[in-house]
mmCIF file of C-alpha atoms and ligand atoms in Angstrom:
data_model
loop_
_atom_site.group_PDB
_atom_site.id
_atom_site.type_symbol
_atom_site.label_atom_id
_atom_site.label_comp_id
_atom_site.label_asym_id
_atom_site.label_seq_id
_atom_site.Cartn_x
_atom_site.Cartn_y
_atom_site.Cartn_z
ATOM 1 C CA UNK M 1248 -66.938 -28.362 -86.800
ATOM 2 C CA UNK M 1249 -69.223 -28.958 -89.861
ATOM 3 C CA UNK M 1250 -72.290 -27.094 -91.021
ATOM 4 C CA UNK M 1251 -69.847 -23.116 -91.499
ATOM 5 C CA UNK M 1252 -71.358 -19.920 -93.030
ATOM 6 C CA UNK M 1253 -70.036 -16.747 -94.300
ATOM 7 C CA UNK M 1254 -70.642 -15.364 -90.388
ATOM 8 C CA UNK M 1255 -69.569 -18.663 -88.740
ATOM 9 C CA UNK M 1256 -66.136 -19.934 -90.712
ATOM 10 C CA UNK M 1257 -63.489 -17.216 -89.656
ATOM 11 C CA UNK M 1258 -64.731 -18.250 -85.884
ATOM 12 C CA UNK M 1259 -63.901 -21.195 -86.251
ATOM 13 C CA UNK M 1260 -60.473 -20.877 -88.525
ATOM 14 C CA UNK M 1261 -59.031 -19.476 -85.620
ATOM 15 C CA UNK M 1262 -60.477 -22.288 -83.065
ATOM 16 C CA UNK M 1263 -58.543 -24.509 -84.935
ATOM 17 C CA UNK M 1264 -54.971 -22.332 -84.775
ATOM 18 C CA UNK M 1265 -55.271 -23.339 -81.299
ATOM 19 C CA UNK M 1266 -52.727 -25.892 -80.779
ATOM 20 C CA UNK M 1267 -50.025 -23.726 -82.402
ATOM 21 C CA UNK M 1268 -47.539 -23.557 -79.416
ATOM 22 C CA UNK M 1269 -45.305 -20.842 -81.444
ATOM 23 C CA UNK M 1270 -47.273 -17.423 -80.221
ATOM 24 C CA UNK M 1271 -45.734 -16.447 -82.965
ATOM 25 C CA UNK M 1272 -46.445 -18.498 -85.460
ATOM 26 C CA UNK M 1273 -50.533 -18.229 -83.648
ATOM 27 C CA UNK M 1274 -50.698 -14.178 -83.542
ATOM 28 C CA UNK M 1275 -49.647 -14.136 -87.424
ATOM 29 C CA UNK M 1276 -51.526 -17.225 -88.421
ATOM 30 C CA UNK M 1277 -54.894 -15.751 -86.532
ATOM 31 C CA UNK M 1278 -54.423 -12.135 -87.800
ATOM 32 C CA UNK M 1279 -53.739 -13.785 -90.970
ATOM 33 C CA UNK M 1280 -57.475 -15.657 -91.761
ATOM 34 C CA UNK M 1281 -58.576 -12.244 -89.642
ATOM 35 C CA UNK M 1282 -57.557 -10.750 -92.867
ATOM 36 C CA UNK M 1283 -57.727 -12.545 -95.451
ATOM 37 C CA UNK M 1284 -61.659 -12.966 -94.545
ATOM 38 C CA UNK M 1285 -62.388 -10.169 -94.264
ATOM 39 C CA UNK M 1286 -60.808 -9.422 -98.041
ATOM 40 C CA UNK M 1287 -62.788 -11.613 -99.632
ATOM 41 C CA UNK M 1288 -66.652 -10.770 -97.734
ATOM 42 C CA UNK M 1289 -65.892 -7.206 -98.882
ATOM 43 C CA UNK M 1290 -64.891 -8.304 -102.364
ATOM 44 C CA UNK M 1291 -67.676 -10.460 -102.662
ATOM 45 C CA UNK M 1292 -65.432 -11.894 -105.607
ATOM 46 C CA UNK M 1293 -66.774 -14.739 -108.154
ATOM 47 C CA UNK M 1294 -65.271 -17.665 -108.629
ATOM 48 C CA UNK M 1295 -64.920 -17.336 -111.877
ATOM 49 C CA UNK M 1296 -62.127 -14.082 -110.433
ATOM 50 C CA UNK M 1297 -61.476 -16.431 -107.646
ATOM 51 C CA UNK M 1298 -59.942 -19.565 -109.776
ATOM 52 C CA UNK M 1299 -58.528 -15.740 -111.371
ATOM 53 C CA UNK M 1300 -56.366 -15.275 -108.418
ATOM 54 C CA UNK M 1301 -55.047 -18.495 -107.886
ATOM 55 C CA UNK M 1302 -53.705 -18.294 -111.615
ATOM 56 C CA UNK M 1303 -52.172 -15.460 -110.960
ATOM 57 C CA UNK M 1304 -49.947 -16.241 -108.066
ATOM 58 C CA UNK M 1305 -49.789 -19.763 -109.595
ATOM 59 C CA UNK M 1306 -48.177 -16.571 -112.516
ATOM 60 C CA UNK M 1307 -46.061 -15.662 -110.223
ATOM 61 C CA UNK M 1308 -44.519 -18.526 -108.995
ATOM 62 C CA UNK M 1309 -43.537 -20.336 -112.539
ATOM 63 C CA UNK M 1310 -41.786 -16.589 -113.348
ATOM 64 C CA UNK M 1311 -40.051 -16.810 -110.409
ATOM 65 C CA UNK M 1312 -35.944 -18.440 -110.691
ATOM 66 C CA UNK M 1313 -32.911 -17.422 -109.339
ATOM 67 C CA UNK M 1314 -32.511 -14.018 -110.862
ATOM 68 C CA UNK M 1315 -35.812 -12.714 -110.554
ATOM 69 C CA UNK M 1316 -38.512 -12.560 -108.086
ATOM 70 C CA UNK M 1317 -41.771 -11.881 -109.155
ATOM 71 C CA UNK M 1318 -42.937 -11.874 -104.957
ATOM 72 C CA UNK M 1319 -41.050 -8.948 -104.462
ATOM 73 C CA UNK M 1320 -41.976 -7.341 -106.961
ATOM 74 C CA UNK M 1321 -45.587 -7.935 -106.096
ATOM 75 C CA UNK M 1322 -44.547 -6.650 -102.680
ATOM 76 C CA UNK M 1323 -42.341 -3.753 -103.886
ATOM 77 C CA UNK M 1324 -45.772 -2.558 -106.215
ATOM 78 C CA UNK M 1325 -48.136 -2.706 -103.619
ATOM 79 C CA UNK M 1326 -46.525 -0.556 -100.890
ATOM 80 C CA UNK M 1327 -45.722 -3.844 -99.183
ATOM 81 C CA UNK M 1328 -41.803 -3.848 -99.003
ATOM 82 C CA UNK M 1329 -41.697 0.155 -97.855
ATOM 83 C CA UNK M 1330 -44.464 -0.374 -95.358
ATOM 84 C CA UNK M 1331 -41.828 -3.205 -93.883
ATOM 85 C CA UNK M 1332 -39.230 -1.122 -94.375
ATOM 86 C CA UNK M 1333 -40.686 1.449 -92.122
ATOM 87 C CA UNK M 1334 -41.840 -0.248 -90.066
ATOM 88 C CA UNK M 1335 -38.258 -1.840 -88.864
ATOM 89 C CA UNK M 1336 -36.694 1.352 -89.567
ATOM 90 C CA UNK M 1337 -37.679 4.256 -87.059
ATOM 91 C CA UNK M 1338 -34.457 6.028 -87.198
ATOM 92 C CA UNK M 1339 -32.720 9.077 -84.771
ATOM 93 C CA UNK M 1340 -33.267 12.375 -85.764
ATOM 94 C CA UNK M 1341 -30.442 12.572 -88.393
ATOM 95 C CA UNK M 1342 -29.547 9.173 -89.368
ATOM 96 C CA UNK M 1343 -30.483 8.676 -93.324
ATOM 97 C CA UNK M 1344 -33.862 7.390 -94.160
ATOM 98 C CA UNK M 1345 -34.278 4.227 -96.144
ATOM 99 C CA UNK M 1346 -35.438 2.527 -98.732
ATOM 100 C CA UNK M 1347 -36.034 -1.361 -100.907
ATOM 101 C CA UNK M 1348 -33.620 -2.911 -101.581
ATOM 102 C CA UNK M 1349 -34.661 -4.427 -104.959
ATOM 103 C CA UNK M 1350 -33.657 -7.395 -106.389
ATOM 104 C CA UNK M 1351 -30.262 -6.135 -109.156
ATOM 105 C CA UNK M 1352 -28.182 -6.788 -105.076
ATOM 106 C CA UNK M 1353 -24.656 -9.039 -105.557
ATOM 107 C CA UNK M 1354 -23.616 -10.084 -102.486
ATOM 108 C CA UNK M 1355 -19.725 -9.443 -102.127
ATOM 109 C CA UNK M 1356 -19.059 -7.100 -105.424
ATOM 110 C CA UNK M 1357 -15.448 -6.116 -106.419
ATOM 111 C CA UNK M 1358 -13.843 -4.191 -104.847
ATOM 112 C CA UNK M 1359 -12.571 -0.481 -105.279
ATOM 113 C CA UNK M 1360 -10.224 1.052 -104.390
ATOM 114 C CA UNK M 1361 -11.224 5.835 -103.305
ATOM 115 C CA UNK M 1362 -10.845 7.101 -106.715
ATOM 116 C CA UNK M 1363 -11.773 4.017 -109.304
ATOM 117 C CA UNK M 1364 -13.631 3.990 -112.266
ATOM 118 C CA UNK M 1365 -16.366 1.094 -111.477
ATOM 119 C CA UNK M 1366 -18.259 1.025 -114.426
ATOM 120 C CA UNK M 1367 -14.959 1.362 -117.002
ATOM 121 C CA UNK M 1368 -15.590 0.506 -120.525
ATOM 122 C CA UNK M 1369 -19.645 1.069 -120.018
ATOM 123 C CA UNK M 1370 -20.948 4.386 -122.474
ATOM 124 C CA UNK M 1371 -22.731 7.307 -120.540
ATOM 125 C CA UNK M 1372 -22.304 10.851 -119.233
ATOM 126 C CA UNK M 1373 -19.131 10.409 -115.947
ATOM 127 C CA UNK M 1374 -20.791 10.833 -112.938
ATOM 128 C CA UNK M 1375 -17.797 11.382 -109.928
ATOM 129 C CA UNK M 1376 -19.888 10.584 -106.375
ATOM 130 C CA UNK M 1377 -18.251 12.069 -103.470
ATOM 131 C CA UNK M 1378 -19.497 12.259 -99.594
ATOM 132 C CA UNK M 1379 -18.861 10.648 -96.407
ATOM 133 C CA UNK M 1380 -20.257 7.481 -94.227
ATOM 134 C CA UNK M 1381 -20.613 9.539 -90.136
ATOM 135 C CA UNK M 1382 -22.342 8.489 -87.012
ATOM 136 C CA UNK M 1383 -25.754 10.635 -85.985
ATOM 137 C CA UNK M 1384 -22.193 13.505 -83.846
ATOM 138 C CA UNK M 1385 -20.479 13.187 -87.138
ATOM 139 C CA UNK M 1386 -17.909 11.271 -86.553
ATOM 140 C CA UNK M 1387 -16.090 9.836 -89.484
ATOM 141 C CA UNK M 1388 -17.186 6.240 -89.935
ATOM 142 C CA UNK M 1389 -13.365 5.610 -91.146
ATOM 143 C CA UNK M 1390 -13.521 1.140 -92.879
ATOM 144 C CA UNK M 1391 -16.692 1.394 -93.341
ATOM 145 C CA UNK M 1392 -17.342 -0.920 -96.257
ATOM 146 C CA UNK M 1393 -19.983 0.856 -99.486
ATOM 147 C CA UNK M 1394 -21.333 -1.887 -101.459
ATOM 148 C CA UNK M 1395 -22.440 0.589 -104.555
ATOM 149 C CA UNK M 1396 -25.163 -0.878 -107.820
ATOM 150 C CA UNK M 1397 -26.686 1.245 -110.463
ATOM 151 C CA UNK M 1398 -28.365 0.753 -113.842
ATOM 152 C CA UNK M 1399 -26.244 2.190 -116.668
ATOM 153 C CA UNK M 1400 -27.793 4.909 -118.990
ATOM 154 C CA UNK M 1401 -30.420 2.468 -120.886
ATOM 155 C CA UNK M 1402 -31.924 1.686 -117.527
ATOM 156 C CA UNK M 1403 -30.600 -1.381 -117.176
ATOM 157 C CA UNK M 1404 -28.468 -3.663 -114.112
ATOM 158 C CA UNK M 1405 -25.822 -5.594 -115.378
ATOM 159 C CA UNK M 1406 -27.377 -7.890 -114.415
ATOM 160 C CA UNK M 1407 -29.714 -7.725 -116.888
ATOM 161 C CA UNK M 1408 -27.504 -8.244 -119.634
ATOM 162 C CA UNK M 1409 -26.865 -11.702 -121.074
ATOM 163 C CA UNK M 1410 -23.980 -11.448 -122.462
ATOM 164 C CA UNK M 1411 -22.272 -9.253 -119.413
ATOM 165 C CA UNK M 1412 -18.443 -10.341 -119.035
ATOM 166 C CA UNK M 1413 -19.196 -10.656 -115.481
ATOM 167 C CA UNK M 1414 -20.071 -7.381 -112.356
ATOM 168 C CA UNK M 1415 -20.202 -3.755 -113.482
ATOM 169 C CA UNK M 1416 -20.989 -0.661 -112.003
ATOM 170 C CA UNK M 1417 -21.096 -2.194 -108.124
ATOM 171 C CA UNK M 1418 -18.481 -2.321 -106.057
ATOM 172 C CA UNK M 1419 -17.656 -2.360 -102.907
ATOM 173 C CA UNK M 1420 -15.652 0.845 -101.718
ATOM 174 C CA UNK M 1421 -14.871 1.622 -98.072
ATOM 175 C CA UNK M 1422 -14.502 4.519 -96.325
ATOM 176 C CA UNK M 1423 -10.892 6.702 -95.479
ATOM 177 C CA UNK M 1424 -9.694 7.027 -91.820
ATOM 178 C CA UNK M 1425 -12.236 10.075 -92.013
ATOM 179 C CA UNK M 1426 -15.368 8.995 -93.468
ATOM 180 C CA UNK M 1427 -15.173 10.096 -96.801
ATOM 181 C CA UNK M 1428 -14.904 7.854 -100.251
ATOM 182 C CA UNK M 1429 -15.387 8.644 -103.943
ATOM 183 C CA UNK M 1430 -15.709 6.457 -106.978
ATOM 184 C CA UNK M 1431 -16.685 7.971 -110.421
ATOM 185 C CA UNK M 1432 -18.793 6.044 -112.435
ATOM 186 C CA UNK M 1433 -21.644 6.645 -115.212
ATOM 187 C CA UNK M 1434 -24.993 8.058 -115.212
ATOM 188 C CA UNK M 1435 -27.816 5.986 -113.905
ATOM 189 C CA UNK M 1436 -30.972 6.286 -115.402
ATOM 190 C CA UNK M 1437 -34.902 5.867 -114.535
ATOM 191 C CA UNK M 1438 -35.910 2.180 -115.539
ATOM 192 C CA UNK M 1439 -38.789 0.226 -115.712
ATOM 193 C CA UNK M 1440 -38.332 -2.596 -113.669
ATOM 194 C CA UNK M 1441 -39.227 -6.052 -115.320
ATOM 195 C CA UNK M 1442 -42.661 -5.905 -116.094
ATOM 196 C CA UNK M 1443 -43.390 -9.060 -118.845
ATOM 197 C CA UNK M 1444 -44.836 -11.398 -116.328
ATOM 198 C CA UNK M 1445 -47.599 -10.845 -113.809
ATOM 199 C CA UNK M 1446 -46.669 -8.206 -111.972
ATOM 200 C CA UNK M 1447 -46.385 -6.331 -114.286
ATOM 201 C CA UNK M 1448 -49.737 -7.452 -116.433
ATOM 202 C CA UNK M 1449 -51.463 -6.286 -113.018
ATOM 203 C CA UNK M 1450 -49.946 -2.641 -113.608
ATOM 204 C CA UNK M 1451 -51.420 -2.892 -116.590
ATOM 205 C CA UNK M 1452 -55.083 -3.060 -115.826
ATOM 206 C CA UNK M 1453 -54.194 -0.547 -112.707
ATOM 207 C CA UNK M 1454 -53.528 2.418 -114.873
ATOM 208 C CA UNK M 1455 -49.499 2.434 -113.359
ATOM 209 C CA UNK M 1456 -46.448 2.391 -115.075
ATOM 210 C CA UNK M 1457 -43.546 1.054 -114.653
ATOM 211 C CA UNK M 1458 -40.660 3.001 -114.152
ATOM 212 C CA UNK M 1459 -38.013 3.724 -111.359
ATOM 213 C CA UNK M 1460 -36.601 7.675 -111.146
ATOM 214 C CA UNK M 1461 -33.270 7.216 -111.894
ATOM 215 C CA UNK M 1462 -30.854 6.493 -108.665
ATOM 216 C CA UNK M 1463 -27.976 5.062 -107.040
ATOM 217 C CA UNK M 1464 -28.616 2.169 -104.761
ATOM 218 C CA UNK M 1465 -26.007 1.610 -101.106
ATOM 219 C CA UNK M 1466 -25.854 -0.887 -98.645
ATOM 220 C CA UNK M 1467 -23.206 0.543 -95.955
ATOM 221 C CA UNK M 1468 -21.977 -1.216 -93.051
ATOM 222 C CA UNK M 1469 -19.906 -0.628 -90.077
ATOM 223 C CA UNK M 1470 -19.902 -2.248 -86.467
ATOM 224 C CA UNK M 1471 -21.950 -1.482 -84.189
ATOM 225 C CA UNK M 1472 -24.024 1.013 -86.294
ATOM 226 C CA UNK M 1473 -27.579 -0.482 -88.269
ATOM 227 C CA UNK M 1474 -26.548 -1.134 -92.459
ATOM 228 C CA UNK M 1475 -28.272 1.437 -93.763
ATOM 229 C CA UNK M 1476 -30.296 0.143 -97.470
ATOM 230 C CA UNK M 1477 -30.601 2.975 -99.755
ATOM 231 C CA UNK M 1478 -30.332 5.095 -102.945
ATOM 232 C CA UNK M 1479 -29.726 8.697 -104.177
ATOM 233 C CA UNK M 1480 -32.387 9.715 -106.635
ATOM 234 C CA UNK M 1481 -31.798 12.597 -108.843
ATOM 235 C CA UNK M 1482 -33.140 15.688 -109.356
ATOM 236 C CA UNK M 1483 -35.905 16.336 -111.376
ATOM 237 C CA UNK M 1484 -36.179 13.143 -112.769
ATOM 238 C CA UNK M 1485 -39.851 12.653 -113.728
ATOM 239 C CA UNK M 1486 -40.592 9.580 -111.661
ATOM 240 C CA UNK M 1487 -39.914 10.908 -108.631
ATOM 241 C CA UNK M 1488 -43.750 11.393 -107.386
ATOM 242 C CA UNK M 1489 -44.690 8.079 -108.921
ATOM 243 C CA UNK M 1490 -42.469 5.600 -107.980
ATOM 244 C CA UNK M 1491 -43.751 2.367 -109.290
ATOM 245 C CA UNK M 1492 -42.470 0.974 -105.562
ATOM 246 C CA UNK M 1493 -42.935 3.299 -103.829
ATOM 247 C CA UNK M 1494 -39.054 4.460 -102.459
ATOM 248 C CA UNK M 1495 -38.571 8.174 -102.858
ATOM 249 C CA UNK M 1496 -38.183 9.871 -99.814
ATOM 250 C CA UNK M 1497 -37.222 14.002 -99.787
ATOM 251 C CA UNK M 1498 -34.142 13.604 -97.394
ATOM 252 C CA UNK M 1499 -32.919 10.845 -101.194
ATOM 253 C CA UNK M 1500 -33.020 13.022 -103.375
ATOM 254 C CA UNK M 1501 -29.342 14.660 -104.425
ATOM 255 C CA UNK M 1502 -28.279 17.413 -107.212
ATOM 256 C CA UNK M 1503 -25.819 15.526 -109.872
ATOM 257 C CA UNK M 1504 -24.645 18.869 -110.694
ATOM 258 C CA UNK M 1505 -23.038 19.770 -114.408
ATOM 259 C CA UNK M 1506 -19.995 20.007 -114.495
ATOM 260 C CA UNK M 1507 -17.581 21.898 -117.264
ATOM 261 C CA UNK M 1508 -14.043 19.870 -119.161
ATOM 262 C CA UNK M 1509 -11.397 20.906 -117.087
ATOM 263 C CA UNK M 1510 -11.251 19.813 -112.500
ATOM 264 C CA UNK M 1511 -12.740 17.687 -111.356
ATOM 265 C CA UNK M 1512 -13.764 17.956 -106.749
ATOM 266 C CA UNK M 1513 -11.644 15.742 -106.670
ATOM 267 C CA UNK M 1514 -8.782 16.809 -107.904
ATOM 268 C CA UNK M 1515 -8.411 14.970 -111.257
ATOM 269 C CA UNK M 1516 -8.881 16.991 -114.377
ATOM 270 C CA UNK M 1517 -11.688 15.519 -116.527
ATOM 271 C CA UNK M 1518 -11.613 15.655 -120.690
ATOM 272 C CA UNK M 1519 -15.326 15.235 -120.503
ATOM 273 C CA UNK M 1520 -17.914 17.458 -119.260
ATOM 274 C CA UNK M 1521 -18.739 15.196 -116.432
ATOM 275 C CA UNK M 1522 -21.737 15.429 -113.009
ATOM 276 C CA UNK M 1523 -21.170 15.054 -109.598
ATOM 277 C CA UNK M 1524 -23.594 13.986 -106.494
ATOM 278 C CA UNK M 1525 -21.917 14.207 -102.995
ATOM 279 C CA UNK M 1526 -24.200 12.956 -100.598
ATOM 280 C CA UNK M 1527 -22.976 12.212 -96.701
ATOM 281 C CA UNK M 1528 -24.473 9.336 -94.721
ATOM 282 C CA UNK M 1529 -25.164 9.050 -91.295
ATOM 283 C CA UNK M 1530 -25.785 5.091 -89.741
ATOM 284 C CA UNK M 1531 -28.238 4.642 -86.749
ATOM 285 C CA UNK M 1532 -27.024 2.665 -83.480
ATOM 286 C CA UNK M 1533 -26.942 -0.516 -84.146
ATOM 287 C CA UNK M 1534 -30.223 -1.796 -81.879
ATOM 288 C CA UNK M 1535 -29.564 -3.468 -78.596
HETATM 289 C C1 BEZ J 1482 -34.045 -1.206 -107.760
HETATM 290 O O1 BEZ J 1482 -34.283 -0.377 -107.441
HETATM 291 O O2 BEZ J 1482 -33.312 -1.864 -108.145
HETATM 292 C C2 BEZ J 1482 -35.465 -2.070 -107.997
HETATM 293 C C3 BEZ J 1482 -36.611 -1.993 -106.807
HETATM 294 C C4 BEZ J 1482 -38.239 -2.919 -106.709
HETATM 295 C C5 BEZ J 1482 -38.166 -3.352 -107.721
HETATM 296 C C6 BEZ J 1482 -37.774 -2.995 -108.992
HETATM 297 C C7 BEZ J 1482 -36.368 -2.739 -109.276
HETATM 298 FE FE1 FE J 1483 -32.044 0.236 -108.268
#
């Protein structure tokens, strides 16, 4: 094993993997070497450019901690997260489409009853969210676990406020017996993904903005069904066609209706004008 040149090095590295006993690890390793070498052959980096690439990855590692995951942002902004999502969610007709989880999900959010306000004390336009969770035959899924989270009117999640006192604009609800659910909150806003690190620098060099259109995140689970990770996007948002993480699908864009003060669709009477989102989610059966 010696004297490799740019034409023979790839085969030599692949041959060195022949003792890999796990077939999946071998497949992934071989493919990685092939594609990575082809990439390098295509771009023909200078030594300085290759050193910059290593520095970029090193900076991504350094800025990453338990609250900030630069490698997920890199995967998101290069469209890899949505590609992995698409490959893993080839859904039956009628099932709600999926999109990225994003970095702001917090496990086991506070539980709220239907009808509750999950953003009490937060400034912003009041928003009533109603909807249902069903199977592909239209049957309501009683007790489905609905985790919801979104940004405030300035585009920040609770976890981004260092002085935050606890969870806000995030909740766990359970679908009623007929599969319906409802809660009050405030309107989310479009926001930039964290862009003060190497991924932000990359976007700048690529002439891209760091914004995502306004949306509400949902993670919905029920025994016997695939857990649905998705968002509902605000119709009319200026960033719908340039989401920096490529997460928008037509079926996930919804009207957030403007309602005047007075009776609201959930039977309450509102003193202020508000917005109303209604969305019916359909879960796919669990893969067997
Ligand atoms: C989000 O929607 O929360 C998000 C998704 C990907 C990257 C950054 C944020
Ligand atoms: Fe988000």
